């Protein structure tokens, strides 16, 4: 689940990255890079992306005006040569590259940028990417000054405005291929639902390396849709796959024991794993369970009864840390250092529930009306780490008389229950962050947003604390004062920890595996960790 949501330790690098040198040194071009998507992509429309698989395809195919370098974390020019943000933070002006074409040969101009922004900010689209720009009520105005100049004005200041465009893939206004006409290094070649996605080299890609060789070097990228981590690892060991972008700790340790040159631990990541309860009013679950799930006291007690140290030690083999809240401590600036991890205390959790009218009878916890506290946790089949976390949580909660059923579903079925039918009680999933700035999580914390998962798309905030988070998120997003923004988002983090709409479990390390046949790979903590510089990667002949 991709919730914009992005972060990490900042490394200072020279003007040219190591990846650039690696790419320049590789005389060989061509070849095919192969790796797995762990779920079916939900969309090829870059404006509708909200899942990890679709985000990977957008990153590889979408051309952006600017790009956050995943290694240096600095903002770099792409389709825009230069840009300027107004002092009030409401307007951004771009000067664009001339002579650029989409993959189908359609010319690129400022009209395409204007078209993309109007589509992105259309309320009817419910774009998760567009949510990051919604700092105030009103419409966005675009002014095409010339084919290579455009200004975009927002109704209210948008903090970190230029960096948000890292997630905006530009669409063609005139191409009959619509979103399949792209400006990135690769384009969609073939899609076999349930099996694979083939990305081909974009012959019209505008970028070249330092010697003038056209990028990308690769001819194609073959993405197999494979949720089973065992199969993925087996194929990697056989040489059928070239990388594993995110490696489970168990596989990391096993592979490190025999082939240490293949594994990379980039350190604590910005990603989290969390549990949440269904608080949607129209959800098809019993009313008494909705009462439990909507109680902050109930959620806090569940959180206190979960042993996060065990999760880190047993499930992640020490390659993870107990989570504190919405942001990982790896995000040095934005993390609220006053927050501390939840202390595991099952006795205190049971006492808190008893204070709310629950009672323990013959080893079973019951509510004040005599209903046994039983609920199901669903997670995606094929993810051993989530299945194991669910089982450990099941054991933890049994100690206070709560019976948990663990159910695994294929990812499309899980997403359907989570976003359409709301037919679930609790879910364990992860939050993949792609931006250091909290604006990247507007589509999570605004009560009207689609990724406000415990109760999405509220017409108006249903609780006072959600209304307060809405206010604070919009306040930080509209301020150009870093101190004021930090104060506002610190308070958001505090409210989230107090209310526990998401019960944050762990922050895992950024672990990956890359074949020695791949040249130019420099794994980092920001997503996508291993193929962020795909245009400069090469694969040696096997």
Protein backbone atom coordinates (compact mmCIF):
# COMPACT_ATOMS: atom_id res chain seq x y z
CA UNK A 1 0.00 0.00 0.00
CA UNK A 2 1.51 3.02 -1.15
CA UNK A 3 0.63 5.96 1.02
CA UNK A 4 2.78 8.79 0.22
CA UNK A 5 3.68 8.40 1.44
CA UNK A 6 8.98 9.39 2.30
CA UNK A 7 12.11 9.92 4.29
CA UNK A 8 15.65 9.01 5.59
CA UNK A 9 19.22 9.92 6.39
CA UNK A 10 20.66 12.50 4.06
CA UNK A 11 23.94 11.63 2.33
CA UNK A 12 26.03 14.33 0.74
CA UNK A 13 27.35 13.25 -2.63
CA UNK A 14 29.41 14.77 -5.39
CA UNK A 15 27.72 16.46 -8.29
CA UNK A 16 27.78 13.18 -10.15
CA UNK A 17 26.49 10.14 -8.30
CA UNK A 18 28.21 6.79 -8.12
CA UNK A 19 25.47 5.51 -10.35
CA UNK A 20 26.46 8.00 -13.03
CA UNK A 21 30.05 6.78 -12.99
CA UNK A 22 28.88 3.19 -13.11
CA UNK A 23 26.66 3.96 -16.07
CA UNK A 24 29.42 5.79 -17.93
CA UNK A 25 31.84 2.95 -17.31
CA UNK A 26 29.52 0.41 -18.81
CA UNK A 27 30.25 0.28 -22.52
CA UNK A 28 27.65 -2.42 -22.93
CA UNK A 29 24.11 -1.32 -23.57
CA UNK A 30 20.98 -3.33 -24.06
CA UNK A 31 19.83 -6.30 -22.10
CA UNK A 32 16.75 -6.98 -20.01
CA UNK A 33 16.34 -6.41 -16.29
CA UNK A 34 14.02 -8.86 -14.54
CA UNK A 35 12.39 -8.58 -11.15
CA UNK A 36 9.03 -9.15 -9.48
CA UNK A 37 6.02 -7.07 -8.63
CA UNK A 38 4.39 -8.56 -5.55
CA UNK A 39 0.89 -7.61 -6.54
CA UNK A 40 -1.16 -6.88 -9.63
CA UNK A 41 -0.87 -3.22 -10.68
CA UNK A 42 -4.22 -1.57 -10.08
CA UNK A 43 -3.77 1.06 -12.76
CA UNK A 44 -1.51 2.36 -15.49
CA UNK A 45 -2.93 5.86 -15.06
CA UNK A 46 -0.20 7.72 -13.13
CA UNK A 47 -2.70 10.08 -11.55
CA UNK A 48 -4.61 7.23 -9.88
CA UNK A 49 -1.64 5.38 -8.39
CA UNK A 50 -2.05 4.26 -4.79
CA UNK A 51 -0.46 0.79 -4.71
CA UNK A 52 3.19 -0.25 -4.76
CA UNK A 53 3.11 -2.11 -8.08
CA UNK A 54 1.49 0.77 -9.95
CA UNK A 55 3.93 3.19 -8.31
CA UNK A 56 6.90 1.14 -9.57
CA UNK A 57 5.55 1.26 -13.12
CA UNK A 58 4.88 4.99 -12.84
CA UNK A 59 8.43 5.58 -11.65
CA UNK A 60 9.88 3.69 -14.61
CA UNK A 61 7.59 5.14 -17.29
CA UNK A 62 6.48 8.54 -16.06
CA UNK A 63 8.34 11.70 -16.97
CA UNK A 64 8.36 14.32 -14.21
CA UNK A 65 9.25 17.99 -14.19
CA UNK A 66 11.67 17.46 -11.31
CA UNK A 67 12.99 14.39 -9.53
CA UNK A 68 14.21 13.78 -6.00
CA UNK A 69 17.51 11.95 -6.38
CA UNK A 70 17.00 8.83 -4.27
CA UNK A 71 20.67 8.76 -3.28
CA UNK A 72 21.39 12.42 -2.45
CA UNK A 73 17.73 13.27 -1.66
CA UNK A 74 18.29 16.54 -3.50
CA UNK A 75 15.82 17.90 -6.04
CA UNK A 76 17.10 17.76 -9.62
CA UNK A 77 15.82 19.10 -12.96
CA UNK A 78 14.11 16.69 -15.35
CA UNK A 79 11.59 17.94 -17.92
CA UNK A 80 11.87 21.35 -16.29
CA UNK A 81 15.20 23.12 -16.74
CA UNK A 82 14.45 25.61 -13.99
CA UNK A 83 11.65 26.41 -11.56
CA UNK A 84 10.76 29.10 -9.06
CA UNK A 85 8.35 29.10 -6.14
CA UNK A 86 6.76 32.39 -5.13
CA UNK A 87 7.49 33.83 -1.69
CA UNK A 88 3.95 33.10 -0.52
CA UNK A 89 4.24 29.45 -1.59
CA UNK A 90 1.15 29.60 -3.79
CA UNK A 91 2.70 29.69 -7.24
CA UNK A 92 5.37 27.73 -9.06
CA UNK A 93 6.76 28.63 -12.48
CA UNK A 94 8.60 26.20 -14.74
CA UNK A 95 10.85 26.65 -17.77
CA UNK A 96 10.64 23.44 -19.76
CA UNK A 97 12.97 21.59 -22.08
CA UNK A 98 12.40 22.14 -25.77
CA UNK A 99 12.26 19.42 -28.40
CA UNK A 100 11.01 16.63 -26.11
CA UNK A 101 8.50 14.07 -27.38
CA UNK A 102 6.27 11.49 -25.77
CA UNK A 103 6.92 7.81 -26.46
CA UNK A 104 4.47 7.86 -29.40
CA UNK A 105 6.14 10.90 -30.99
CA UNK A 106 3.63 13.49 -29.76
CA UNK A 107 5.40 16.75 -28.89
CA UNK A 108 5.67 17.80 -25.25
CA UNK A 109 4.86 21.36 -24.23
CA UNK A 110 3.50 23.49 -21.42
CA UNK A 111 -0.02 22.60 -22.56
CA UNK A 112 0.58 19.04 -21.38
CA UNK A 113 1.65 20.27 -17.95
CA UNK A 114 -1.47 22.40 -17.69
CA UNK A 115 -3.65 19.49 -18.78
CA UNK A 116 -2.00 17.15 -16.26
CA UNK A 117 -2.51 19.57 -13.37
CA UNK A 118 -6.17 20.15 -14.20
CA UNK A 119 -6.78 16.40 -14.36
CA UNK A 120 -4.76 15.79 -11.20
CA UNK A 121 -6.68 18.35 -9.16
CA UNK A 122 -10.13 17.41 -10.42
CA UNK A 123 -12.04 16.46 -7.21
CA UNK A 124 -13.98 13.83 -9.14
CA UNK A 125 -10.79 11.89 -9.86
CA UNK A 126 -9.88 11.40 -6.18
CA UNK A 127 -6.19 11.31 -7.09
CA UNK A 128 -3.99 10.23 -4.14
CA UNK A 129 -1.16 12.24 -5.71
CA UNK A 130 -3.39 15.29 -6.03
CA UNK A 131 -4.24 15.14 -2.32
CA UNK A 132 -0.72 16.30 -1.47
CA UNK A 133 -1.40 19.63 -3.17
CA UNK A 134 -4.75 20.31 -1.41
CA UNK A 135 -3.73 22.85 1.20
CA UNK A 136 -6.89 24.92 0.86
CA UNK A 137 -10.30 25.13 -0.77
CA UNK A 138 -10.52 26.40 -4.31
CA UNK A 139 -9.29 25.50 -7.77
CA UNK A 140 -5.83 25.44 -9.30
CA UNK A 141 -5.05 27.94 -12.04
CA UNK A 142 -2.61 27.19 -14.84
CA UNK A 143 -1.20 29.82 -17.18
CA UNK A 144 0.64 28.74 -20.33
CA UNK A 145 3.01 31.59 -21.10
CA UNK A 146 4.74 29.88 -24.01
CA UNK A 147 5.32 26.29 -25.18
CA UNK A 148 8.20 26.10 -22.69
CA UNK A 149 6.88 28.27 -19.85
CA UNK A 150 4.02 27.73 -17.44
CA UNK A 151 2.91 29.00 -14.06
CA UNK A 152 0.66 27.07 -11.68
CA UNK A 153 -1.18 28.89 -8.90
CA UNK A 154 -2.81 27.17 -5.94
CA UNK A 155 -5.62 28.63 -3.80
CA UNK A 156 -3.44 28.48 -0.68
CA UNK A 157 0.29 28.14 0.02
CA UNK A 158 1.69 24.63 -0.45
CA UNK A 159 4.77 23.86 1.62
CA UNK A 160 7.56 21.99 -0.14
CA UNK A 161 5.68 22.64 -3.37
CA UNK A 162 8.49 21.90 -5.81
CA UNK A 163 9.35 18.51 -4.28
CA UNK A 164 5.75 17.30 -4.66
CA UNK A 165 6.18 17.31 -8.43
CA UNK A 166 8.48 14.30 -8.08
CA UNK A 167 5.28 12.22 -8.01
CA UNK A 168 3.50 13.92 -10.93
CA UNK A 169 3.98 12.07 -14.24
CA UNK A 170 3.07 14.36 -17.12
CA UNK A 171 0.25 13.23 -19.43
CA UNK A 172 -0.20 14.13 -23.07
CA UNK A 173 -3.17 16.34 -23.84
CA UNK A 174 -3.25 15.39 -27.52
CA UNK A 175 -2.02 11.80 -27.84
CA UNK A 176 -4.74 9.24 -28.65
CA UNK A 177 -2.85 6.80 -26.42
CA UNK A 178 -3.71 8.91 -23.35
CA UNK A 179 -1.76 7.74 -20.26
CA UNK A 180 0.15 5.13 -22.33
CA UNK A 181 2.03 7.95 -24.05
CA UNK A 182 4.86 8.57 -21.61
CA UNK A 183 7.96 10.71 -21.11
CA UNK A 184 9.98 8.36 -18.90
CA UNK A 185 12.80 6.01 -19.90
CA UNK A 186 10.49 3.02 -20.43
CA UNK A 187 7.01 2.47 -21.86
CA UNK A 188 4.43 -0.26 -21.55
CA UNK A 189 5.14 -3.06 -24.02
CA UNK A 190 2.86 -5.88 -22.91
CA UNK A 191 0.62 -6.62 -19.96
CA UNK A 192 -0.49 -10.14 -19.12
CA UNK A 193 -2.93 -9.89 -16.19
CA UNK A 194 -1.85 -12.09 -13.32
CA UNK A 195 1.43 -12.93 -15.01
CA UNK A 196 3.72 -10.09 -16.09
CA UNK A 197 4.30 -6.55 -17.27
CA UNK A 198 6.88 -5.87 -19.99
CA UNK A 199 8.35 -2.39 -20.21
CA UNK A 200 10.25 -1.49 -23.36
CA UNK A 201 12.89 1.14 -23.93
CA UNK A 202 11.32 4.48 -24.86
CA UNK A 203 12.96 5.36 -28.21
CA UNK A 204 12.01 9.02 -27.75
CA UNK A 205 13.45 9.44 -24.25
CA UNK A 206 15.20 12.80 -24.10
CA UNK A 207 18.08 12.03 -21.75
CA UNK A 208 21.67 11.03 -22.64
CA UNK A 209 24.70 10.14 -20.52
CA UNK A 210 27.87 12.20 -20.14
CA UNK A 211 29.34 10.74 -23.35
CA UNK A 212 26.21 11.52 -25.34
CA UNK A 213 24.87 7.94 -25.41
CA UNK A 214 21.10 7.84 -25.33
CA UNK A 215 19.45 6.52 -22.19
CA UNK A 216 18.19 4.15 -21.00
CA UNK A 217 20.87 1.53 -21.55
CA UNK A 218 18.44 -1.36 -21.04
CA UNK A 219 16.27 -2.65 -23.88
CA UNK A 220 13.51 -3.75 -21.54
CA UNK A 221 12.39 -4.51 -18.00
CA UNK A 222 10.38 -7.68 -17.40
CA UNK A 223 8.22 -7.55 -14.28
CA UNK A 224 6.75 -10.84 -13.15
CA UNK A 225 3.67 -10.61 -10.94
CA UNK A 226 4.62 -12.91 -8.08
CA UNK A 227 3.32 -12.46 -4.52
CA UNK A 228 5.05 -15.60 -3.22
CA UNK A 229 8.36 -14.62 -1.63
CA UNK A 230 9.68 -18.21 -1.66
CA UNK A 231 9.23 -18.44 -5.40
CA UNK A 232 10.80 -15.02 -5.85
CA UNK A 233 13.89 -16.02 -3.85
CA UNK A 234 14.21 -19.37 -5.64
CA UNK A 235 14.12 -17.66 -9.02
CA UNK A 236 16.68 -15.07 -7.89
CA UNK A 237 19.06 -17.83 -6.77
CA UNK A 238 18.62 -19.57 -10.14
CA UNK A 239 19.58 -16.37 -11.93
CA UNK A 240 16.10 -15.92 -13.42
CA UNK A 241 15.68 -12.60 -11.60
CA UNK A 242 18.23 -9.80 -11.34
CA UNK A 243 17.14 -8.14 -8.12
CA UNK A 244 14.76 -8.21 -5.19
CA UNK A 245 13.87 -4.64 -4.36
CA UNK A 246 12.65 -5.30 -0.82
CA UNK A 247 13.97 -8.39 0.90
CA UNK A 248 12.45 -10.00 3.96
CA UNK A 249 14.93 -10.34 6.84
CA UNK A 250 14.75 -14.14 6.89
CA UNK A 251 15.74 -14.35 3.25
CA UNK A 252 18.36 -11.66 3.76
CA UNK A 253 20.11 -13.66 6.49
CA UNK A 254 19.99 -16.93 4.55
CA UNK A 255 21.34 -15.31 1.41
CA UNK A 256 23.99 -13.37 3.37
CA UNK A 257 25.28 -16.63 4.83
CA UNK A 258 26.09 -18.08 1.42
CA UNK A 259 26.38 -15.07 -0.93
CA UNK A 260 27.13 -11.91 1.06
CA UNK A 261 28.06 -10.03 -2.12
CA UNK A 262 24.42 -10.17 -3.25
CA UNK A 263 22.72 -8.56 -0.24
CA UNK A 264 22.53 -4.93 0.82
CA UNK A 265 21.33 -3.41 4.11
CA UNK A 266 20.94 0.33 3.54
CA UNK A 267 19.90 0.88 7.18
CA UNK A 268 16.62 1.91 8.84
CA UNK A 269 13.97 2.71 6.27
CA UNK A 270 11.07 5.12 6.22
CA UNK A 271 8.53 2.33 5.78
CA UNK A 272 6.26 0.94 8.46
CA UNK A 273 4.00 -2.02 9.11
CA UNK A 274 0.74 -1.35 10.91
CA UNK A 275 -2.55 -2.77 12.11
CA UNK A 276 -5.85 -0.93 11.93
CA UNK A 277 -9.50 -1.55 12.66
CA UNK A 278 -12.45 -0.87 10.38
CA UNK A 279 -14.24 2.29 11.54
CA UNK A 280 -16.43 2.79 8.45
CA UNK A 281 -20.02 3.41 9.55
CA UNK A 282 -21.57 1.46 6.66
CA UNK A 283 -19.21 -1.51 7.03
CA UNK A 284 -21.08 -4.88 7.12
CA UNK A 285 -19.89 -5.84 10.60
CA UNK A 286 -21.86 -6.10 13.86
CA UNK A 287 -22.66 -2.82 15.59
CA UNK A 288 -21.08 -3.92 18.87
CA UNK A 289 -17.77 -4.52 17.08
CA UNK A 290 -17.95 -1.07 15.50
CA UNK A 291 -18.29 0.29 19.04
CA UNK A 292 -15.06 -1.45 20.06
CA UNK A 293 -13.16 -0.36 16.98
CA UNK A 294 -14.26 3.27 17.26
CA UNK A 295 -13.06 3.46 20.88
CA UNK A 296 -9.62 5.01 21.30
CA UNK A 297 -9.34 3.26 24.68
CA UNK A 298 -9.90 -0.11 23.02
CA UNK A 299 -7.33 0.64 20.30
CA UNK A 300 -4.76 1.85 22.84
CA UNK A 301 -5.22 -1.29 24.93
CA UNK A 302 -4.71 -3.50 21.88
CA UNK A 303 -1.55 -1.54 21.08
CA UNK A 304 -0.25 -1.95 24.63
CA UNK A 305 -0.86 -5.71 24.47
CA UNK A 306 1.33 -6.19 21.39
CA UNK A 307 4.98 -7.07 21.99
CA UNK A 308 6.80 -5.09 19.29
CA UNK A 309 10.22 -6.21 20.49
CA UNK A 310 9.16 -9.78 19.71
CA UNK A 311 7.96 -8.71 16.27
CA UNK A 312 11.35 -7.13 15.55
CA UNK A 313 13.32 -10.05 16.95
CA UNK A 314 11.29 -13.04 15.77
CA UNK A 315 9.81 -11.87 12.48
CA UNK A 316 12.55 -9.53 11.27
CA UNK A 317 15.58 -11.20 12.87
CA UNK A 318 16.65 -7.87 14.33
CA UNK A 319 16.46 -6.01 11.00
CA UNK A 320 13.69 -3.75 12.32
CA UNK A 321 12.84 -1.44 15.23
CA UNK A 322 9.57 -0.95 17.14
CA UNK A 323 7.62 1.84 15.46
CA UNK A 324 6.70 4.97 17.35
CA UNK A 325 4.22 6.72 15.08
CA UNK A 326 3.55 7.95 11.55
CA UNK A 327 7.19 8.72 10.74
CA UNK A 328 10.27 6.60 11.19
CA UNK A 329 13.08 7.98 13.38
CA UNK A 330 15.18 7.68 10.19
CA UNK A 331 13.43 10.86 9.05
CA UNK A 332 15.66 13.01 11.22
CA UNK A 333 13.96 16.37 10.76
CA UNK A 334 10.27 15.48 10.73
CA UNK A 335 10.20 12.72 13.35
CA UNK A 336 8.80 13.90 16.70
CA UNK A 337 11.62 12.90 19.05
CA UNK A 338 9.40 13.42 22.11
CA UNK A 339 7.47 10.28 21.20
CA UNK A 340 8.59 6.95 22.63
CA UNK A 341 7.73 3.39 21.58
CA UNK A 342 4.71 1.81 23.20
CA UNK A 343 5.79 -0.27 26.21
CA UNK A 344 4.47 -3.83 26.10
CA UNK A 345 2.33 -4.49 29.19
CA UNK A 346 -0.48 -7.04 28.86
CA UNK A 347 -1.59 -6.57 32.47
CA UNK A 348 -2.00 -2.82 32.00
CA UNK A 349 -3.84 -3.42 28.72
CA UNK A 350 -6.31 -5.78 30.41
CA UNK A 351 -6.85 -3.34 33.27
CA UNK A 352 -7.56 -0.52 30.82
CA UNK A 353 -10.16 -2.66 29.07
CA UNK A 354 -11.75 -3.60 32.39
CA UNK A 355 -12.01 0.09 33.23
CA UNK A 356 -14.04 0.44 30.00
CA UNK A 357 -16.53 -2.23 31.08
CA UNK A 358 -14.92 -5.35 29.61
CA UNK A 359 -14.57 -8.39 31.85
CA UNK A 360 -12.56 -11.59 31.76
CA UNK A 361 -14.65 -14.76 32.14
CA UNK A 362 -13.01 -18.20 32.02
CA UNK A 363 -10.18 -16.86 29.90
CA UNK A 364 -12.45 -15.01 27.46
CA UNK A 365 -12.76 -11.23 27.38
CA UNK A 366 -16.34 -9.99 27.04
CA UNK A 367 -17.77 -6.52 26.60
CA UNK A 368 -20.38 -4.99 28.90
CA UNK A 369 -23.18 -6.67 26.93
CA UNK A 370 -21.60 -10.11 27.18
CA UNK A 371 -20.23 -10.28 23.64
CA UNK A 372 -16.96 -12.22 23.44
CA UNK A 373 -14.15 -10.10 22.02
CA UNK A 374 -13.37 -11.95 18.81
CA UNK A 375 -12.25 -10.42 15.53
CA UNK A 376 -10.38 -11.33 12.36
CA UNK A 377 -7.15 -9.83 11.06
CA UNK A 378 -6.66 -10.07 7.30
CA UNK A 379 -3.42 -9.61 5.42
CA UNK A 380 -2.06 -10.44 1.99
CA UNK A 381 -1.29 -14.05 1.18
CA UNK A 382 2.33 -14.69 0.28
CA UNK A 383 3.76 -12.18 2.75
CA UNK A 384 5.36 -14.36 5.40
CA UNK A 385 6.36 -11.41 7.55
CA UNK A 386 2.77 -10.16 7.82
CA UNK A 387 1.42 -13.64 8.38
CA UNK A 388 3.96 -14.15 11.18
CA UNK A 389 3.22 -10.76 12.70
CA UNK A 390 -0.47 -11.63 12.69
CA UNK A 391 0.20 -14.95 14.45
CA UNK A 392 2.37 -13.29 17.12
CA UNK A 393 -0.29 -10.64 17.68
CA UNK A 394 -2.86 -13.42 17.89
CA UNK A 395 -0.79 -15.01 20.69
CA UNK A 396 -0.29 -11.67 22.47
CA UNK A 397 -4.01 -10.85 22.50
CA UNK A 398 -4.99 -14.35 23.62
CA UNK A 399 -3.14 -13.57 26.86
CA UNK A 400 -5.81 -10.97 27.68
CA UNK A 401 -8.72 -13.14 26.55
CA UNK A 402 -9.12 -11.81 23.01
CA UNK A 403 -9.48 -14.40 20.27
CA UNK A 404 -8.08 -13.39 16.87
CA UNK A 405 -8.68 -15.21 13.60
CA UNK A 406 -5.91 -14.74 11.03
CA UNK A 407 -7.07 -14.72 7.41
CA UNK A 408 -4.89 -14.35 4.32
CA UNK A 409 -6.32 -13.13 1.01
CA UNK A 410 -4.92 -12.58 -2.44
CA UNK A 411 -4.07 -8.92 -2.80
CA UNK A 412 -6.87 -7.91 -5.21
CA UNK A 413 -9.46 -9.42 -2.84
CA UNK A 414 -7.91 -7.65 0.14
CA UNK A 415 -7.89 -4.30 -1.70
CA UNK A 416 -11.51 -4.78 -2.72
CA UNK A 417 -12.55 -5.36 0.90
CA UNK A 418 -10.42 -2.47 2.11
CA UNK A 419 -11.53 0.14 -0.44
CA UNK A 420 -14.90 -0.94 -1.83
CA UNK A 421 -16.97 -3.34 0.25
CA UNK A 422 -15.38 -2.52 3.66
CA UNK A 423 -16.02 -6.13 4.57
CA UNK A 424 -13.26 -6.63 7.11
CA UNK A 425 -12.56 -6.11 10.81
CA UNK A 426 -8.81 -5.48 11.02
CA UNK A 427 -5.93 -5.40 8.55
CA UNK A 428 -2.15 -5.65 8.71
CA UNK A 429 -0.38 -3.91 5.84
CA UNK A 430 2.56 -1.60 5.27
CA UNK A 431 3.04 2.05 4.45
CA UNK A 432 5.64 2.70 1.78
CA UNK A 433 6.93 6.24 2.02
CA UNK A 434 8.41 7.94 -1.02
CA UNK A 435 8.87 11.45 0.33
CA UNK A 436 10.60 12.94 3.36
CA UNK A 437 8.02 15.69 3.65
CA UNK A 438 4.69 15.19 5.49
CA UNK A 439 2.89 16.64 2.48
CA UNK A 440 3.56 13.29 0.89
CA UNK A 441 1.09 11.80 3.39
CA UNK A 442 -1.77 14.21 2.82
CA UNK A 443 -3.64 11.33 1.17
CA UNK A 444 -3.38 9.38 4.42
CA UNK A 445 -4.19 11.92 7.10
CA UNK A 446 -6.90 14.09 5.51
CA UNK A 447 -10.26 12.63 6.53
CA UNK A 448 -11.57 13.09 2.99
CA UNK A 449 -8.71 11.12 1.43
CA UNK A 450 -8.93 7.65 -0.10
CA UNK A 451 -5.97 6.33 1.88
CA UNK A 452 -7.42 7.45 5.23
CA UNK A 453 -7.81 3.73 5.52
CA UNK A 454 -9.64 3.20 8.79
CA UNK A 455 -12.48 5.46 7.56
CA UNK A 456 -11.81 6.89 4.09
CA UNK A 457 -13.52 9.60 2.04
CA UNK A 458 -15.44 11.28 4.85
CA UNK A 459 -17.55 14.18 3.62
CA UNK A 460 -16.82 15.95 6.89
CA UNK A 461 -14.58 14.73 9.73
CA UNK A 462 -16.51 12.27 11.90
CA UNK A 463 -14.42 12.91 15.02
CA UNK A 464 -12.97 16.01 16.63
CA UNK A 465 -9.45 14.62 16.50
CA UNK A 466 -9.70 13.90 12.79
CA UNK A 467 -10.91 17.45 12.24
CA UNK A 468 -7.91 18.69 14.21
CA UNK A 469 -5.53 16.61 12.09
CA UNK A 470 -7.17 18.04 8.95
CA UNK A 471 -6.57 21.54 10.29
CA UNK A 472 -2.97 20.86 11.27
CA UNK A 473 -2.09 19.10 8.01
CA UNK A 474 -3.50 21.97 5.98
CA UNK A 475 -1.76 24.48 8.24
CA UNK A 476 1.66 22.87 7.82
CA UNK A 477 1.05 22.44 4.09
CA UNK A 478 0.25 26.13 3.65
CA UNK A 479 3.11 27.53 5.73
CA UNK A 480 6.52 28.47 4.38
CA UNK A 481 8.03 28.60 7.88
CA UNK A 482 9.82 25.28 8.60
CA UNK A 483 9.52 25.81 12.36
CA UNK A 484 5.76 26.29 12.23
CA UNK A 485 5.38 23.32 9.91
CA UNK A 486 7.40 21.17 12.29
CA UNK A 487 5.29 22.25 15.27
CA UNK A 488 2.07 21.41 13.40
CA UNK A 489 3.24 18.00 12.24
CA UNK A 490 4.69 17.18 15.65
CA UNK A 491 1.19 17.67 17.01
CA UNK A 492 -0.28 15.45 14.26
CA UNK A 493 2.09 12.68 15.30
CA UNK A 494 1.08 13.12 18.94
CA UNK A 495 -2.63 12.88 18.10
CA UNK A 496 -2.05 9.75 16.03
CA UNK A 497 -0.19 8.12 18.91
CA UNK A 498 -2.95 9.18 21.33
CA UNK A 499 -5.80 7.93 19.15
CA UNK A 500 -4.11 4.93 17.46
CA UNK A 501 -6.19 4.85 14.23
CA UNK A 502 -3.16 3.04 12.88
CA UNK A 503 -1.38 0.85 15.42
CA UNK A 504 2.16 1.26 14.12
CA UNK A 505 4.12 -1.92 14.69
CA UNK A 506 7.65 -1.73 13.32
CA UNK A 507 9.98 0.20 11.02
CA UNK A 508 11.99 -2.28 8.99
CA UNK A 509 15.47 -1.87 7.55
CA UNK A 510 15.90 -1.35 3.83
CA UNK A 511 17.10 -4.79 2.70
CA UNK A 512 17.62 -5.80 -0.91
CA UNK A 513 19.42 -8.27 -3.16
CA UNK A 514 21.08 -7.47 -6.48
CA UNK A 515 22.77 -9.88 -8.88
CA UNK A 516 26.42 -9.28 -9.69
CA UNK A 517 25.31 -9.27 -13.34
CA UNK A 518 23.66 -5.88 -12.76
CA UNK A 519 25.98 -2.93 -13.26
CA UNK A 520 25.35 0.49 -11.73
CA UNK A 521 23.01 -0.51 -8.87
CA UNK A 522 23.40 1.59 -5.70
CA UNK A 523 20.71 0.49 -3.18
CA UNK A 524 19.32 3.29 -0.99
CA UNK A 525 16.60 3.69 1.65
CA UNK A 526 14.17 5.71 -0.46
CA UNK A 527 11.74 3.87 -2.72
CA UNK A 528 12.44 2.39 -5.21
CA UNK A 529 15.55 1.22 -3.41
CA UNK A 530 17.34 -0.78 -6.12
CA UNK A 531 16.06 0.52 -9.47
CA UNK A 532 15.81 4.24 -8.74
CA UNK A 533 18.49 4.81 -11.43
CA UNK A 534 17.10 2.20 -13.87
CA UNK A 535 17.90 4.32 -16.90
CA UNK A 536 21.62 3.84 -16.14
CA UNK A 537 21.57 0.17 -15.20
CA UNK A 538 22.93 -2.56 -17.45
CA UNK A 539 22.73 -6.33 -17.23
CA UNK A 540 25.73 -8.37 -18.33
CA UNK A 541 25.17 -11.15 -20.82
CA UNK A 542 24.48 -14.46 -19.07
